[in-house]
Short mmCIF file of N, CA and C in Angstrom, two decimals:
data_model
loop_
_atom_site.label_atom_id
_atom_site.label_comp_id
_atom_site.label_asym_id
_atom_site.label_seq_id
_atom_site.Cartn_x
_atom_site.Cartn_y
_atom_site.Cartn_z
N ALA A 1089 -5.95 -7.13 15.95
CA ALA A 1089 -5.61 -5.78 15.27
C ALA A 1089 -4.64 -6.70 14.13
N ALA A 1090 -4.62 -5.92 12.79
CA ALA A 1090 -3.76 -6.39 11.57
C ALA A 1090 -2.36 -6.47 12.10
N GLN A 1091 -2.03 -5.44 12.91
CA GLN A 1091 -0.38 -5.54 13.39
C GLN A 1091 -0.02 -6.61 14.15
N PHE A 1092 -0.92 -7.56 14.73
CA PHE A 1092 -0.50 -9.16 15.43
C PHE A 1092 0.12 -9.90 14.20
N GLY A 1093 -0.49 -9.65 13.16
CA GLY A 1093 0.11 -10.46 11.88
C GLY A 1093 1.64 -10.42 11.77
N HIS A 1094 2.24 -9.31 12.33
CA HIS A 1094 3.87 -9.22 12.09
C HIS A 1094 4.37 -10.12 13.14
N LEU A 1095 3.56 -10.43 14.46
CA LEU A 1095 4.32 -11.49 14.75
C LEU A 1095 4.63 -12.56 14.35
N ARG A 1096 4.15 -13.22 13.23
CA ARG A 1096 4.50 -14.38 12.49
C ARG A 1096 5.61 -14.24 11.57
N LEU A 1097 6.13 -12.93 11.34
CA LEU A 1097 7.53 -12.53 10.49
C LEU A 1097 8.39 -13.40 11.23
N GLU A 1098 9.47 -14.15 10.77
CA GLU A 1098 10.44 -14.34 11.26
C GLU A 1098 11.80 -13.32 11.30
N ASN A 1099 12.59 -13.16 12.23
CA ASN A 1099 13.68 -12.11 12.25
C ASN A 1099 14.34 -12.22 10.75
N SER A 1100 14.55 -13.11 10.35
CA SER A 1100 15.28 -13.36 9.07
C SER A 1100 14.36 -12.61 7.60
N GLN A 1101 13.31 -12.31 8.01
CA GLN A 1101 12.64 -11.56 7.04
C GLN A 1101 12.57 -10.27 7.02
N LEU A 1102 13.25 -9.72 8.20
CA LEU A 1102 13.08 -8.30 8.54
C LEU A 1102 14.44 -7.92 7.68
N HIS A 1103 14.42 -6.37 7.27
CA HIS A 1103 15.46 -6.04 6.42
C HIS A 1103 15.99 -4.82 7.01
N SER A 1104 15.57 -4.36 8.07
CA SER A 1104 16.29 -3.11 8.65
C SER A 1104 16.22 -3.04 10.35
N PRO A 1105 16.69 -2.34 10.77
CA PRO A 1105 16.90 -2.34 12.41
C PRO A 1105 15.56 -1.81 13.12
N ILE A 1106 15.12 -0.74 12.10
CA ILE A 1106 13.70 -0.24 12.56
C ILE A 1106 12.71 -1.37 12.49
N GLU A 1107 12.54 -2.26 11.38
CA GLU A 1107 11.50 -3.16 11.64
C GLU A 1107 11.92 -4.17 12.87
N VAL A 1108 13.01 -4.44 12.88
CA VAL A 1108 13.36 -5.22 14.29
C VAL A 1108 12.85 -4.59 15.43
N ILE A 1109 13.17 -3.44 15.79
CA ILE A 1109 12.75 -2.89 16.61
C ILE A 1109 10.97 -2.53 16.78
N THR A 1110 10.21 -2.37 15.55
CA THR A 1110 9.16 -2.03 15.48
C THR A 1110 8.19 -3.52 15.86
N LYS A 1111 8.70 -4.74 15.46
CA LYS A 1111 8.24 -5.98 15.59
C LYS A 1111 8.49 -6.06 17.54
N ALA A 1112 9.66 -6.04 18.00
CA ALA A 1112 9.78 -5.92 19.20
C ALA A 1112 8.81 -5.38 20.10
N THR A 1113 8.49 -3.82 19.72
CA THR A 1113 7.78 -3.12 20.31
C THR A 1113 6.10 -3.80 20.12
N MET A 1114 5.68 -4.24 19.10
CA MET A 1114 4.54 -5.18 18.98
C MET A 1114 4.34 -6.43 19.81
N GLU A 1115 5.89 -6.92 19.92
CA GLU A 1115 5.41 -8.32 20.91
C GLU A 1115 5.31 -7.79 22.15
N VAL A 1116 5.87 -6.65 22.69
CA VAL A 1116 5.28 -6.31 23.95
C VAL A 1116 3.94 -6.00 24.23
N MET A 1117 3.73 -5.06 23.09
CA MET A 1117 2.02 -4.76 23.21
C MET A 1117 0.97 -5.96 23.22
N ALA A 1118 1.45 -7.09 22.41
CA ALA A 1118 0.71 -8.18 22.51
C ALA A 1118 0.88 -8.77 23.80
N ALA A 1119 2.14 -9.09 24.43
CA ALA A 1119 2.03 -9.52 25.87
C ALA A 1119 1.22 -8.67 26.84
N GLU A 1120 0.92 -7.49 26.39
CA GLU A 1120 0.21 -6.75 27.53
C GLU A 1120 -1.41 -6.98 27.08
N PHE A 1121 -1.63 -6.95 25.98
CA PHE A 1121 -2.89 -7.02 25.52
C PHE A 1121 -3.50 -8.53 25.78
N VAL A 1122 -2.76 -9.26 25.79
CA VAL A 1122 -3.20 -10.87 25.96
C VAL A 1122 -3.63 -11.30 27.71
N SER A 1123 -3.30 -10.20 28.33
CA SER A 1123 -3.82 -10.29 29.96
C SER A 1123 -5.31 -10.10 29.95
N SER A 1124 -5.61 -9.07 28.98
CA SER A 1124 -7.07 -8.89 28.86
C SER A 1124 -8.27 -9.81 28.21
N GLY A 1125 -7.36 -10.54 27.28
CA GLY A 1125 -8.03 -11.64 26.11
C GLY A 1125 -7.24 -11.93 25.19
N PRO A 1126 -7.66 -12.94 23.95
CA PRO A 1126 -6.51 -13.08 23.00
C PRO A 1126 -6.28 -12.10 22.05
N CYS A 1127 -5.21 -12.25 21.35
CA CYS A 1127 -4.83 -11.08 20.60
C CYS A 1127 -5.01 -11.71 19.15
N ILE A 1128 -5.94 -11.18 18.36
CA ILE A 1128 -6.43 -11.67 17.13
C ILE A 1128 -6.06 -10.98 15.90
N THR A 1129 -5.28 -11.54 15.11
CA THR A 1129 -4.83 -10.87 13.78
C THR A 1129 -6.14 -10.70 12.85
N ILE A 1130 -6.13 -9.57 12.17
CA ILE A 1130 -6.98 -9.20 11.22
C ILE A 1130 -6.31 -9.70 9.70
N SER A 1131 -6.64 -10.77 9.14
CA SER A 1131 -5.90 -10.98 7.78
C SER A 1131 -6.91 -11.43 6.88
N PRO A 1132 -6.62 -11.08 5.52
CA PRO A 1132 -7.34 -11.44 4.20
C PRO A 1132 -7.12 -13.05 4.10
N LYS A 1133 -6.27 -13.65 4.50
CA LYS A 1133 -5.66 -14.68 4.30
C LYS A 1133 -6.26 -15.76 5.43
N ASP A 1134 -6.58 -17.04 5.24
CA ASP A 1134 -7.13 -18.00 6.07
C ASP A 1134 -6.26 -18.42 6.94
N LEU A 1135 -5.74 -17.49 8.09
CA LEU A 1135 -4.78 -17.99 9.05
C LEU A 1135 -5.40 -18.64 10.21
N PRO A 1136 -4.68 -19.12 11.11
CA PRO A 1136 -5.06 -19.84 12.55
C PRO A 1136 -5.49 -18.57 13.29
N ASP A 1137 -6.55 -18.52 13.99
CA ASP A 1137 -6.85 -17.50 15.01
C ASP A 1137 -6.52 -15.84 14.14
N SER A 1138 -7.25 -15.94 13.18
CA SER A 1138 -7.51 -14.67 12.73
C SER A 1138 -8.70 -14.42 12.10
N LEU A 1139 -9.24 -13.02 11.68
CA LEU A 1139 -10.56 -12.87 11.55
C LEU A 1139 -10.25 -12.33 10.28
N PRO A 1140 -11.29 -12.26 9.19
CA PRO A 1140 -11.19 -11.67 7.81
C PRO A 1140 -11.58 -10.18 8.28
N PRO A 1141 -10.84 -9.10 7.54
CA PRO A 1141 -10.99 -7.59 7.50
C PRO A 1141 -12.59 -7.29 6.88
N ILE A 1142 -13.06 -6.13 7.20
CA ILE A 1142 -14.31 -5.83 6.66
C ILE A 1142 -13.72 -4.79 5.38
N LEU A 1143 -14.11 -5.54 4.39
CA LEU A 1143 -13.34 -4.51 3.20
C LEU A 1143 -14.50 -4.38 1.99
N GLU A 1144 -14.25 -3.03 1.19
CA GLU A 1144 -15.18 -2.68 0.54
C GLU A 1144 -14.27 -2.97 -0.77
N VAL A 1145 -14.62 -4.21 -1.35
CA VAL A 1145 -14.18 -4.90 -2.61
C VAL A 1145 -14.91 -4.67 -3.98
N PRO A 1146 -14.96 -3.86 -4.82
CA PRO A 1146 -15.51 -4.22 -6.00
C PRO A 1146 -15.39 -5.45 -6.67
N ARG A 1147 -16.00 -5.52 -7.82
CA ARG A 1147 -15.77 -7.16 -8.37
C ARG A 1147 -14.54 -7.17 -9.07
N PRO A 1148 -13.90 -8.51 -9.04
CA PRO A 1148 -12.72 -8.85 -9.85
C PRO A 1148 -12.51 -7.97 -11.18
N VAL A 1149 -11.30 -7.74 -11.25
CA VAL A 1149 -10.78 -7.31 -12.58
C VAL A 1149 -11.24 -8.08 -13.75
N GLU A 1150 -11.86 -7.75 -14.90
CA GLU A 1150 -12.16 -8.43 -15.85
C GLU A 1150 -11.31 -8.36 -17.06
N SER A 1151 -10.72 -7.07 -17.11
CA SER A 1151 -9.93 -6.82 -18.35
C SER A 1151 -8.70 -5.82 -17.78
N MET A 1152 -7.86 -6.12 -18.34
CA MET A 1152 -6.36 -4.99 -18.07
C MET A 1152 -6.42 -3.98 -19.09
N THR A 1153 -7.55 -3.68 -19.77
CA THR A 1153 -7.59 -2.49 -20.49
C THR A 1153 -8.91 -1.58 -20.25
N PRO A 1154 -8.76 -0.46 -20.40
CA PRO A 1154 -7.95 0.18 -20.45
C PRO A 1154 -6.93 0.20 -19.34
N ARG A 1155 -5.69 0.55 -19.18
CA ARG A 1155 -4.86 0.50 -18.01
C ARG A 1155 -4.72 1.50 -17.13
N LEU A 1156 -5.11 1.62 -16.01
CA LEU A 1156 -5.26 2.95 -15.07
C LEU A 1156 -4.52 2.26 -13.84
N ILE A 1157 -3.75 3.07 -13.27
CA ILE A 1157 -2.87 2.72 -12.15
C ILE A 1157 -3.47 3.61 -11.06
N LEU A 1158 -4.06 3.04 -9.97
CA LEU A 1158 -4.26 4.19 -8.62
C LEU A 1158 -3.08 4.04 -7.66
N CYS A 1159 -2.85 5.38 -7.15
CA CYS A 1159 -1.76 5.55 -6.37
C CYS A 1159 -2.11 6.29 -5.11
N TYR A 1160 -1.69 5.95 -4.12
CA TYR A 1160 -2.16 6.48 -2.69
C TYR A 1160 -0.88 6.64 -1.89
N PHE A 1161 -0.54 7.86 -1.39
CA PHE A 1161 0.68 8.16 -0.60
C PHE A 1161 0.38 8.76 0.54
N LEU A 1162 0.73 8.58 1.77
CA LEU A 1162 0.55 9.51 3.06
C LEU A 1162 1.48 10.62 2.64
N VAL A 1163 2.47 10.58 2.30
CA VAL A 1163 3.48 11.98 2.17
C VAL A 1163 3.69 12.54 0.60
N GLN A 1164 3.35 13.82 0.65
CA GLN A 1164 3.18 14.22 -0.77
C GLN A 1164 4.64 14.27 -1.51
N HIS A 1165 5.66 13.75 -0.83
CA HIS A 1165 7.12 13.78 -1.37
C HIS A 1165 7.22 12.31 -2.43
N ASP A 1166 6.75 11.29 -1.83
CA ASP A 1166 6.51 10.25 -2.64
C ASP A 1166 5.87 10.56 -4.13
N ALA A 1167 4.64 11.45 -3.88
CA ALA A 1167 3.95 11.19 -5.22
C ALA A 1167 4.61 12.20 -6.11
N ALA A 1168 5.06 13.56 -5.38
CA ALA A 1168 5.86 14.21 -6.30
C ALA A 1168 7.31 13.82 -7.07
N THR A 1169 7.84 12.42 -6.37
CA THR A 1169 8.83 11.52 -6.76
C THR A 1169 8.26 10.91 -7.95
N LEU A 1170 7.17 10.22 -7.68
CA LEU A 1170 6.39 9.29 -8.84
C LEU A 1170 6.31 10.07 -9.94
N GLU A 1171 5.78 11.18 -9.89
CA GLU A 1171 5.48 12.10 -10.85
C GLU A 1171 6.69 12.49 -11.72
N LYS A 1172 7.68 12.85 -11.11
CA LYS A 1172 8.99 13.41 -11.76
C LYS A 1172 9.58 12.04 -12.62
N ILE A 1173 9.57 10.65 -12.05
CA ILE A 1173 9.71 9.38 -12.74
C ILE A 1173 8.96 9.59 -13.95
N LEU A 1174 7.56 9.65 -13.87
CA LEU A 1174 6.85 9.49 -15.08
C LEU A 1174 6.84 10.82 -16.30
N ALA A 1175 7.34 11.76 -15.68
CA ALA A 1175 7.43 12.78 -16.45
C ALA A 1175 9.03 12.50 -17.38
N LYS A 1176 9.89 11.94 -16.54
CA LYS A 1176 11.04 11.50 -17.43
C LYS A 1176 11.13 10.35 -18.21
N HIS A 1177 10.03 9.52 -17.76
CA HIS A 1177 10.27 8.11 -18.61
C HIS A 1177 8.84 7.88 -19.30
N GLY A 1178 7.88 8.76 -19.16
CA GLY A 1178 6.50 8.41 -19.87
C GLY A 1178 5.71 7.43 -19.02
N THR A 1179 4.47 7.59 -19.43
CA THR A 1179 3.52 6.50 -18.91
C THR A 1179 3.10 5.34 -19.68
N GLY A 1180 3.90 5.28 -20.88
CA GLY A 1180 3.54 3.91 -21.55
C GLY A 1180 1.90 3.85 -22.10
N GLY A 1181 1.37 5.03 -22.11
CA GLY A 1181 -0.32 4.87 -22.41
C GLY A 1181 -0.87 4.56 -21.32
N VAL A 1182 -0.43 4.48 -20.14
CA VAL A 1182 -1.21 4.27 -18.94
C VAL A 1182 -1.47 5.47 -18.46
N GLU A 1183 -2.95 5.11 -17.45
CA GLU A 1183 -3.42 6.47 -17.00
C GLU A 1183 -3.17 6.36 -15.48
N PHE A 1184 -2.43 7.39 -14.95
CA PHE A 1184 -2.13 7.59 -13.70
C PHE A 1184 -2.85 8.32 -12.68
N HIS A 1185 -3.51 7.73 -11.70
CA HIS A 1185 -4.49 8.92 -10.76
C HIS A 1185 -3.69 8.84 -9.32
N CYS A 1186 -3.38 9.73 -8.88
CA CYS A 1186 -2.55 9.72 -7.68
C CYS A 1186 -3.20 10.72 -6.62
N PHE A 1187 -3.64 9.99 -5.48
CA PHE A 1187 -4.09 10.71 -4.28
C PHE A 1187 -3.08 11.03 -3.04
N THR A 1188 -3.12 12.17 -2.67
CA THR A 1188 -2.21 12.93 -1.47
C THR A 1188 -3.29 13.86 -0.62
N SER A 1189 -2.72 14.25 0.35
CA SER A 1189 -3.44 15.20 1.08
C SER A 1189 -3.74 16.33 0.42
N LYS A 1190 -3.23 16.77 -0.54
CA LYS A 1190 -3.64 18.10 -1.30
C LYS A 1190 -3.11 17.43 -2.80
N PRO A 1191 -3.56 18.39 -4.05
CA PRO A 1191 -2.92 18.01 -5.41
C PRO A 1191 -1.68 18.37 -5.33
N LEU A 1192 -0.79 17.61 -6.34
CA LEU A 1192 0.37 18.25 -6.68
C LEU A 1192 0.33 19.78 -7.31
N PRO A 1193 1.08 20.59 -7.10
CA PRO A 1193 1.27 21.74 -7.87
C PRO A 1193 1.72 21.34 -9.25
N GLU A 1194 1.50 22.17 -10.19
CA GLU A 1194 1.95 21.65 -11.65
C GLU A 1194 3.51 22.28 -11.85
N PRO A 1195 4.22 21.64 -11.99
CA PRO A 1195 5.58 22.00 -12.43
C PRO A 1195 5.75 23.08 -13.47
N LYS A 1196 6.76 24.01 -13.12
CA LYS A 1196 7.02 24.88 -14.13
C LYS A 1196 7.29 24.48 -15.43
N GLY A 1197 6.58 25.06 -16.51
CA GLY A 1197 6.59 24.90 -17.97
C GLY A 1197 6.21 23.46 -18.50
N ARG A 1198 5.52 22.69 -17.72
CA ARG A 1198 5.11 21.27 -18.12
C ARG A 1198 3.66 21.03 -17.48
N LYS A 1199 3.26 20.16 -18.06
CA LYS A 1199 1.90 19.48 -17.27
C LYS A 1199 2.32 18.49 -16.50
N LEU A 1200 1.64 18.22 -15.38
CA LEU A 1200 1.55 17.08 -14.59
C LEU A 1200 1.53 15.86 -15.49
N ALA A 1201 2.43 14.84 -15.15
CA ALA A 1201 2.57 13.70 -15.76
C ALA A 1201 1.47 12.50 -15.45
N LEU A 1202 0.74 12.82 -14.48
CA LEU A 1202 -0.27 12.01 -13.69
C LEU A 1202 -1.53 13.13 -13.34
N HIS A 1203 -2.68 12.49 -12.96
CA HIS A 1203 -3.82 13.11 -12.52
C HIS A 1203 -3.76 13.19 -10.92
N SER A 1204 -3.55 14.67 -10.41
CA SER A 1204 -3.25 14.39 -8.87
C SER A 1204 -4.44 14.97 -8.19
N HIS A 1205 -5.03 14.23 -7.28
CA HIS A 1205 -6.19 14.51 -6.39
C HIS A 1205 -5.93 14.62 -4.90
N ALA A 1206 -6.54 15.29 -4.45
CA ALA A 1206 -6.63 15.38 -2.88
C ALA A 1206 -7.52 14.13 -2.45
N LYS A 1207 -7.13 13.51 -1.42
CA LYS A 1207 -7.83 12.66 -0.91
C LYS A 1207 -9.42 12.55 -0.90
N GLN A 1208 -10.19 11.98 -1.33
CA GLN A 1208 -11.60 12.02 -1.42
C GLN A 1208 -12.15 10.66 -1.72
N ARG A 1209 -12.93 10.09 -0.90
CA ARG A 1209 -13.42 8.88 -0.86
C ARG A 1209 -13.96 8.43 -2.12
N ALA A 1210 -15.12 9.17 -2.39
CA ALA A 1210 -15.71 8.63 -3.88
C ALA A 1210 -15.16 8.66 -4.85
N LEU A 1211 -14.44 9.88 -5.52
CA LEU A 1211 -13.53 9.37 -6.43
C LEU A 1211 -12.32 8.41 -6.43
N PHE A 1212 -11.94 8.08 -5.40
CA PHE A 1212 -11.00 7.22 -5.01
C PHE A 1212 -11.56 5.87 -5.35
N GLN A 1213 -12.57 5.49 -4.82
CA GLN A 1213 -13.51 4.21 -4.91
C GLN A 1213 -14.24 3.89 -6.41
N GLU A 1214 -14.32 5.11 -7.00
CA GLU A 1214 -14.94 4.78 -8.44
C GLU A 1214 -13.66 4.57 -9.28
N LEU A 1215 -12.72 5.05 -9.10
CA LEU A 1215 -11.25 4.81 -9.87
C LEU A 1215 -10.76 3.49 -9.69
N PHE A 1216 -10.62 3.25 -8.06
CA PHE A 1216 -10.56 1.82 -7.51
C PHE A 1216 -10.90 0.90 -8.18
N ALA A 1217 -12.36 0.83 -8.51
CA ALA A 1217 -13.22 -0.10 -9.19
C ALA A 1217 -12.80 -0.49 -10.91
N LYS A 1218 -11.87 0.48 -11.11
CA LYS A 1218 -11.65 0.60 -12.62
C LYS A 1218 -10.12 0.26 -12.78
N CYS A 1219 -9.36 0.22 -11.85
CA CYS A 1219 -7.97 0.26 -11.64
C CYS A 1219 -7.22 -1.17 -12.12
N THR A 1220 -6.25 -1.26 -12.72
CA THR A 1220 -5.40 -2.52 -13.02
C THR A 1220 -4.09 -2.47 -12.46
N GLY A 1221 -3.88 -1.52 -11.53
CA GLY A 1221 -2.61 -1.80 -10.73
C GLY A 1221 -2.66 -0.39 -9.78
N VAL A 1222 -2.08 -0.86 -8.59
CA VAL A 1222 -1.90 0.06 -7.41
C VAL A 1222 -0.66 0.24 -6.93
N ILE A 1223 -0.13 1.57 -6.67
CA ILE A 1223 0.76 1.99 -6.22
C ILE A 1223 0.68 2.51 -5.04
N VAL A 1224 1.02 2.03 -3.74
CA VAL A 1224 0.63 2.79 -2.34
C VAL A 1224 1.79 2.66 -1.09
N SER A 1225 1.56 3.63 -0.47
CA SER A 1225 2.45 3.58 0.71
C SER A 1225 1.90 2.15 1.59
N THR A 1226 2.48 1.65 2.36
CA THR A 1226 1.90 0.45 2.89
C THR A 1226 1.07 0.38 4.16
N GLY A 1227 -0.02 0.70 4.04
CA GLY A 1227 -0.91 0.25 4.91
C GLY A 1227 -1.53 -1.04 4.85
N ASN A 1228 -2.75 -1.33 5.08
CA ASN A 1228 -3.27 -2.70 4.91
C ASN A 1228 -4.49 -2.63 3.95
N GLU A 1229 -5.67 -1.94 4.18
CA GLU A 1229 -6.91 -1.94 3.54
C GLU A 1229 -6.71 -1.94 1.99
N THR A 1230 -6.12 -0.96 1.48
CA THR A 1230 -6.21 -0.73 -0.17
C THR A 1230 -5.39 -1.94 -0.61
N ILE A 1231 -4.38 -2.44 -0.08
CA ILE A 1231 -3.58 -3.67 -0.40
C ILE A 1231 -4.31 -4.79 -0.56
N TRP A 1232 -5.06 -5.15 0.83
CA TRP A 1232 -6.05 -6.12 0.85
C TRP A 1232 -7.23 -6.08 -0.35
N GLU A 1233 -7.77 -4.86 -0.11
CA GLU A 1233 -8.80 -4.85 -1.47
C GLU A 1233 -8.08 -5.11 -2.83
N ALA A 1234 -7.15 -4.79 -3.01
CA ALA A 1234 -6.59 -4.84 -4.43
C ALA A 1234 -6.19 -6.17 -4.55
N VAL A 1235 -5.60 -6.83 -3.60
CA VAL A 1235 -5.37 -8.30 -3.60
C VAL A 1235 -6.41 -9.33 -3.82
N CYS A 1236 -7.48 -8.95 -3.01
CA CYS A 1236 -8.89 -9.64 -3.31
C CYS A 1236 -9.35 -9.20 -4.84
N ARG A 1237 -9.17 -8.71 -5.32
CA ARG A 1237 -9.75 -8.30 -6.67
C ARG A 1237 -8.77 -8.82 -7.79
N GLY A 1238 -7.29 -9.29 -7.57
CA GLY A 1238 -6.61 -9.95 -8.38
C GLY A 1238 -5.75 -8.44 -9.02
N VAL A 1239 -5.67 -7.39 -8.63
CA VAL A 1239 -5.04 -6.37 -9.04
C VAL A 1239 -3.47 -6.14 -8.40
N PRO A 1240 -2.48 -6.33 -9.40
CA PRO A 1240 -1.01 -6.20 -8.71
C PRO A 1240 -0.84 -4.80 -7.97
N VAL A 1241 0.02 -4.73 -6.96
CA VAL A 1241 0.35 -4.00 -6.22
C VAL A 1241 1.99 -3.65 -6.06
N LEU A 1242 2.46 -2.31 -6.09
CA LEU A 1242 3.55 -2.13 -5.81
C LEU A 1242 3.52 -1.07 -4.63
N THR A 1243 3.89 -1.49 -3.42
CA THR A 1243 3.99 -0.92 -2.28
C THR A 1243 5.55 -0.31 -1.77
N ILE A 1244 5.19 1.05 -1.16
CA ILE A 1244 6.40 1.69 -1.10
C ILE A 1244 6.16 2.23 0.35
N PRO A 1245 6.65 1.57 1.46
CA PRO A 1245 6.62 2.25 2.67
C PRO A 1245 7.05 3.64 2.85
N THR A 1246 6.32 4.32 3.69
CA THR A 1246 6.68 5.81 3.97
C THR A 1246 8.18 5.63 4.79
N ASP A 1247 8.92 6.45 4.34
CA ASP A 1247 10.27 6.48 4.97
C ASP A 1247 10.38 6.24 6.33
N GLN A 1248 11.02 5.49 6.89
CA GLN A 1248 11.24 5.35 8.43
C GLN A 1248 9.96 5.27 9.41
N HIS A 1249 9.03 4.57 8.59
CA HIS A 1249 7.66 4.08 9.24
C HIS A 1249 7.77 2.50 9.75
N GLY A 1250 8.08 2.43 10.79
CA GLY A 1250 8.30 0.88 11.20
C GLY A 1250 7.26 -0.07 10.86
N GLU A 1251 6.01 0.56 11.19
CA GLU A 1251 4.85 -0.41 11.02
C GLU A 1251 4.51 -0.57 9.51
N GLN A 1252 4.88 0.45 8.63
CA GLN A 1252 4.91 0.34 7.26
C GLN A 1252 6.14 -0.80 6.80
N LEU A 1253 6.90 -0.63 7.34
CA LEU A 1253 8.10 -1.57 6.83
C LEU A 1253 7.70 -3.14 6.83
N LEU A 1254 7.13 -3.14 8.35
CA LEU A 1254 6.57 -4.65 8.26
C LEU A 1254 5.50 -5.10 7.69
N ASN A 1255 4.61 -4.08 7.31
CA ASN A 1255 3.67 -4.46 6.51
C ASN A 1255 3.88 -4.87 5.23
N ALA A 1256 5.12 -4.07 4.73
CA ALA A 1256 5.65 -4.70 3.28
C ALA A 1256 5.94 -6.12 3.22
N SER A 1257 6.82 -6.17 4.55
CA SER A 1257 7.52 -7.63 4.74
C SER A 1257 6.19 -8.98 4.61
N THR A 1258 5.21 -8.32 5.60
CA THR A 1258 4.02 -9.05 5.72
C THR A 1258 3.15 -9.44 4.59
N HIS A 1259 2.83 -8.62 3.48
CA HIS A 1259 2.18 -8.55 2.48
C HIS A 1259 2.85 -9.20 1.12
N THR A 1260 4.37 -8.98 1.24
CA THR A 1260 5.08 -9.77 0.06
C THR A 1260 5.05 -11.18 0.61
N VAL A 1261 5.09 -11.58 1.64
CA VAL A 1261 5.02 -13.00 2.19
C VAL A 1261 3.92 -13.67 1.96
N ASN A 1262 2.80 -12.88 2.53
CA ASN A 1262 1.27 -13.42 2.03
C ASN A 1262 0.91 -13.36 0.60
N PHE A 1263 1.32 -12.41 -0.02
CA PHE A 1263 0.93 -12.41 -1.67
C PHE A 1263 1.83 -12.26 -2.61
N PRO A 1264 2.76 -13.50 -2.83
CA PRO A 1264 3.75 -13.22 -3.39
C PRO A 1264 3.84 -12.94 -4.98
N LYS A 1265 2.60 -13.40 -5.47
CA LYS A 1265 2.41 -13.12 -6.88
C LYS A 1265 1.81 -11.86 -7.29
N LEU A 1266 1.14 -10.94 -6.27
CA LEU A 1266 0.47 -9.88 -6.48
C LEU A 1266 1.48 -8.48 -5.74
N VAL A 1267 2.07 -8.65 -4.80
CA VAL A 1267 2.61 -7.57 -4.04
C VAL A 1267 3.88 -7.63 -4.31
N ARG A 1268 4.52 -6.48 -4.85
CA ARG A 1268 6.35 -6.16 -4.70
C ARG A 1268 6.29 -4.93 -3.65
N ALA A 1269 7.24 -5.03 -2.83
CA ALA A 1269 7.60 -4.03 -1.84
C ALA A 1269 8.83 -3.55 -2.42
N ARG A 1270 9.00 -2.09 -2.39
CA ARG A 1270 10.13 -1.42 -2.91
C ARG A 1270 10.37 -0.19 -1.46
N ASN A 1271 11.64 -0.13 -1.03
CA ASN A 1271 11.89 0.89 -0.12
C ASN A 1271 11.67 2.04 -0.29
N ARG A 1272 11.96 2.83 -1.63
CA ARG A 1272 11.70 3.79 -1.99
C ARG A 1272 11.62 3.97 -3.57
N LEU A 1273 11.02 5.07 -4.04
CA LEU A 1273 11.15 5.41 -5.43
C LEU A 1273 12.38 6.18 -5.60
N ARG A 1274 13.20 5.97 -6.71
CA ARG A 1274 14.36 6.62 -7.32
C ARG A 1274 14.16 7.24 -8.67
N ILE A 1275 14.68 8.29 -8.92
CA ILE A 1275 14.74 8.85 -10.21
C ILE A 1275 15.87 8.42 -10.89
#
């Protein structure tokens, strides 16, 4: 599982008590699982005792124009916060497409500052193939796919989600030139 990659993190790389607790829980799980066989990490990096993930990766980015940022959040609150930031500061000519469980409602008195979509695989993959940047909550697949294409990633873990906090630390360590982690969006 990808989660076994967290066992490689040093405690000094963890930033909050929930990360320490989540890592300790994963260490206990790994100790239990090892009795039935080896615990293999899934990783896009060539690490000892790891398997590569099965990814759907479009061809690498050839041009950073037009600029399109693809966003994917587990919780709609993060998408709404990003939309408010873009409404306040502008998009700088960058096209933003944001996927959540359902589209964001249009704010009173103005249009949305981004294109809001309900989660849908076909449109997401079409836009992912064209994107020049990704902003996501901190799972694994979208980040790995973006990194494999050479697309920069801003990852924002879902608040108080221990595994996502560890994922953010792991991705930042593994891909320091492409992945930046931020604890939350602020207006």
